[in-house]
Amino acid sequence: MTAIDQPLASIDRFRGMALLTDRASLLVRTIAQPSLAQLLLRVALAVPFWRSGILKWDGFLQLSDAAVTLFTDEFMLHLPGGPYPFPAPTVMAFLSGCGEIIFPTLLVLGFVTRFAALGLFFMTVIVELTVPDGWPVHITWAAMALGIMAWGPGRISIDYVIRRLLGLPTTIR
């Protein structure tokens, strides 16, 4: 092998590795379809809020005593100079319970999705102020909500179907 052939052999090896990497990347992209990722992101964000919301109700628009007790006696806002009790704890428990049922439902359906994600983002901020040691989980919720707000619900959503039926662009940046 001459001195000229050695660099060419190295280039061929790198080209072979690049082609293999490209094929593997194509396989990954085939599995990780954006609409599937967006659906799973919506469901993943909805589940913890839904589970929490279900525990706050004893029936239709009937708050559980435990929910009111949590906002009255347990939950505190950890702000500078605090912690401080929640203002209007019964109202806060009601709003929290409503948000934890309505926003996840809208997310899973993919209906007014960006606004539902915005609602859960704000709820995540309040949860973080209430339970500051939970930031590793809360930052994940915030990232999911921001991702949904940025990239939308995807094709597997009511929002997408409505936009198609109205002849509106189906991708908004």
Short mmCIF file of C-alpha atoms in Angstrom, two decimals:
data_model
loop_
_atom_site.label_atom_id
_atom_site.label_comp_id
_atom_site.label_asym_id
_atom_site.label_seq_id
_atom_site.Cartn_x
_atom_site.Cartn_y
_atom_site.Cartn_z
CA MET A 1 0.00 0.00 0.00
CA THR A 2 1.45 3.34 -1.00
CA ALA A 3 1.42 6.50 1.07
CA ILE A 4 -1.43 7.84 -1.06
CA ASP A 5 -3.58 4.71 -0.56
CA GLN A 6 -3.45 4.90 3.29
CA PRO A 7 -5.49 8.14 3.63
CA LEU A 8 -7.99 6.82 1.07
CA ALA A 9 -8.43 3.61 3.10
CA SER A 10 -9.09 5.74 6.22
CA ILE A 11 -11.66 7.79 4.33
CA ASP A 12 -13.41 4.62 3.16
CA ARG A 13 -13.56 3.34 6.77
CA PHE A 14 -15.07 6.64 7.95
CA ARG A 15 -17.51 6.63 5.02
CA GLY A 16 -18.62 3.11 5.99
CA MET A 17 -19.15 4.17 9.61
CA ALA A 18 -21.01 7.30 8.46
CA LEU A 19 -23.34 5.19 6.28
CA LEU A 20 -23.99 2.77 9.14
CA THR A 21 -24.71 5.69 11.49
CA ASP A 22 -27.02 7.23 8.89
CA ARG A 23 -28.98 3.96 8.56
CA ALA A 24 -29.29 3.66 12.33
CA SER A 25 -30.47 7.27 12.50
CA LEU A 26 -33.11 6.57 9.86
CA LEU A 27 -34.36 3.61 11.92
CA VAL A 28 -34.58 5.80 15.05
CA ARG A 29 -36.44 8.54 13.14
CA THR A 30 -38.87 5.93 11.79
CA ILE A 31 -39.67 4.75 15.32
CA ALA A 32 -39.76 8.23 16.89
CA GLN A 33 -42.40 9.88 14.72
CA PRO A 34 -43.00 13.47 15.89
CA SER A 35 -46.77 12.94 16.27
CA LEU A 36 -46.23 9.87 18.44
CA ALA A 37 -43.69 11.76 20.56
CA GLN A 38 -46.10 14.69 20.91
CA LEU A 39 -48.93 12.36 21.96
CA LEU A 40 -46.77 10.61 24.55
CA LEU A 41 -45.55 13.98 25.85
CA ARG A 42 -49.16 15.12 26.31
CA VAL A 43 -50.15 11.92 28.10
CA ALA A 44 -47.03 11.93 30.29
CA LEU A 45 -47.76 15.47 31.47
CA ALA A 46 -51.47 14.79 31.95
CA VAL A 47 -51.18 11.68 34.14
CA PRO A 48 -49.70 13.11 37.38
CA PHE A 49 -52.07 16.08 37.35
CA TRP A 50 -55.11 13.89 36.60
CA ARG A 51 -54.20 11.48 39.42
CA SER A 52 -53.86 14.37 41.85
CA GLY A 53 -57.09 15.96 40.66
CA ILE A 54 -59.15 12.78 41.08
CA LEU A 55 -58.21 12.71 44.77
CA LYS A 56 -59.61 16.20 45.35
CA TRP A 57 -63.24 15.31 44.54
CA ASP A 58 -65.98 13.36 46.35
CA GLY A 59 -68.46 13.80 43.51
CA PHE A 60 -69.42 16.27 40.80
CA LEU A 61 -68.11 19.67 41.93
CA GLN A 62 -67.95 18.32 45.50
CA LEU A 63 -64.49 18.94 46.96
CA SER A 64 -63.20 16.35 49.37
CA ASP A 65 -62.54 17.45 52.92
CA ALA A 66 -58.95 16.27 52.50
CA ALA A 67 -58.37 18.70 49.61
CA VAL A 68 -59.60 21.67 51.62
CA THR A 69 -57.58 20.53 54.65
CA LEU A 70 -54.41 20.31 52.56
CA PHE A 71 -54.79 23.90 51.33
CA THR A 72 -55.83 25.12 54.79
CA ASP A 73 -53.35 23.33 57.08
CA GLU A 74 -50.61 21.63 55.08
CA PHE A 75 -49.73 23.49 51.90
CA MET A 76 -47.69 26.67 52.25
CA LEU A 77 -46.23 29.02 49.65
CA HIS A 78 -42.45 29.09 50.01
CA LEU A 79 -41.71 32.65 49.02
CA PRO A 80 -38.98 34.93 50.37
CA GLY A 81 -39.73 35.71 54.02
CA GLY A 82 -42.20 32.78 54.13
CA PRO A 83 -43.60 30.22 54.09
CA TYR A 84 -47.06 31.76 53.83
CA PRO A 85 -50.47 30.09 53.94
CA PHE A 86 -52.49 29.94 50.74
CA PRO A 87 -54.96 32.79 50.37
CA ALA A 88 -58.59 31.59 50.21
CA PRO A 89 -57.68 27.91 50.68
CA THR A 90 -61.12 26.57 49.72
CA VAL A 91 -61.08 28.58 46.49
CA MET A 92 -57.52 27.46 45.78
CA ALA A 93 -58.46 23.80 46.41
CA PHE A 94 -61.44 24.16 44.05
CA LEU A 95 -59.41 25.85 41.30
CA SER A 96 -56.61 23.33 41.68
CA GLY A 97 -59.03 20.42 41.51
CA CYS A 98 -60.73 21.85 38.43
CA GLY A 99 -57.43 22.54 36.69
CA GLU A 100 -56.10 19.08 37.48
CA ILE A 101 -59.10 17.49 35.77
CA ILE A 102 -59.80 19.89 32.89
CA PHE A 103 -56.25 20.60 31.64
CA PRO A 104 -55.13 16.93 31.49
CA THR A 105 -58.36 15.97 29.71
CA LEU A 106 -57.80 18.68 27.11
CA LEU A 107 -54.15 17.61 26.72
CA VAL A 108 -54.93 13.96 26.11
CA LEU A 109 -57.63 14.87 23.59
CA GLY A 110 -55.34 17.40 21.94
CA PHE A 111 -57.97 20.14 22.18
CA VAL A 112 -56.84 23.73 22.85
CA THR A 113 -53.64 21.94 23.65
CA ARG A 114 -51.22 24.85 23.95
CA PHE A 115 -53.52 26.63 26.41
CA ALA A 116 -53.97 23.45 28.46
CA ALA A 117 -50.18 23.07 28.59
CA LEU A 118 -49.88 26.72 29.64
CA GLY A 119 -52.37 26.06 32.45
CA LEU A 120 -50.36 23.06 33.67
CA PHE A 121 -47.15 25.08 33.38
CA PHE A 122 -48.60 27.70 35.75
CA MET A 123 -49.86 24.96 38.06
CA THR A 124 -46.35 23.47 38.04
CA VAL A 125 -44.95 26.82 39.17
CA ILE A 126 -47.44 26.89 42.08
CA VAL A 127 -46.62 23.28 42.95
CA GLU A 128 -42.91 24.16 42.96
CA LEU A 129 -43.57 27.10 45.29
CA THR A 130 -45.54 24.74 47.54
CA VAL A 131 -43.12 21.80 47.49
CA PRO A 132 -39.70 23.28 46.62
CA ASP A 133 -37.84 20.02 47.26
CA GLY A 134 -39.72 18.42 44.37
CA TRP A 135 -37.89 20.46 41.73
CA PRO A 136 -36.40 17.45 39.88
CA VAL A 137 -39.92 16.28 39.00
CA HIS A 138 -41.35 19.78 38.61
CA ILE A 139 -38.68 20.84 36.13
CA THR A 140 -39.59 17.78 34.04
CA TRP A 141 -43.26 18.82 34.07
CA ALA A 142 -42.28 22.38 33.12
CA ALA A 143 -40.11 21.12 30.26
CA MET A 144 -42.93 18.92 28.95
CA ALA A 145 -45.43 21.79 29.15
CA LEU A 146 -43.03 24.13 27.35
CA GLY A 147 -42.39 21.50 24.67
CA ILE A 148 -46.12 21.11 24.06
CA MET A 149 -46.58 24.88 23.94
CA ALA A 150 -43.67 25.23 21.49
CA TRP A 151 -44.37 22.32 19.12
CA GLY A 152 -48.11 21.85 19.55
CA PRO A 153 -50.16 18.69 19.88
CA GLY A 154 -49.11 16.92 16.69
CA ARG A 155 -51.28 15.11 14.14
CA ILE A 156 -52.94 12.84 16.68
CA SER A 157 -55.13 15.57 18.14
CA ILE A 158 -58.47 17.31 17.82
CA ASP A 159 -56.62 20.59 17.20
CA TYR A 160 -55.00 19.11 14.10
CA VAL A 161 -58.31 17.77 12.76
CA ILE A 162 -60.05 21.12 13.31
CA ARG A 163 -57.25 23.00 11.57
CA ARG A 164 -57.42 20.59 8.61
CA LEU A 165 -61.20 20.91 8.35
CA LEU A 166 -60.95 24.72 8.41
CA GLY A 167 -58.17 24.72 5.84
CA LEU A 168 -55.73 26.38 8.24
CA PRO A 169 -52.01 25.61 8.33
CA THR A 170 -51.46 22.51 10.43
CA THR A 171 -48.04 23.55 11.69
CA ILE A 172 -47.59 26.71 13.70
CA ARG A 173 -44.22 27.83 14.99
#
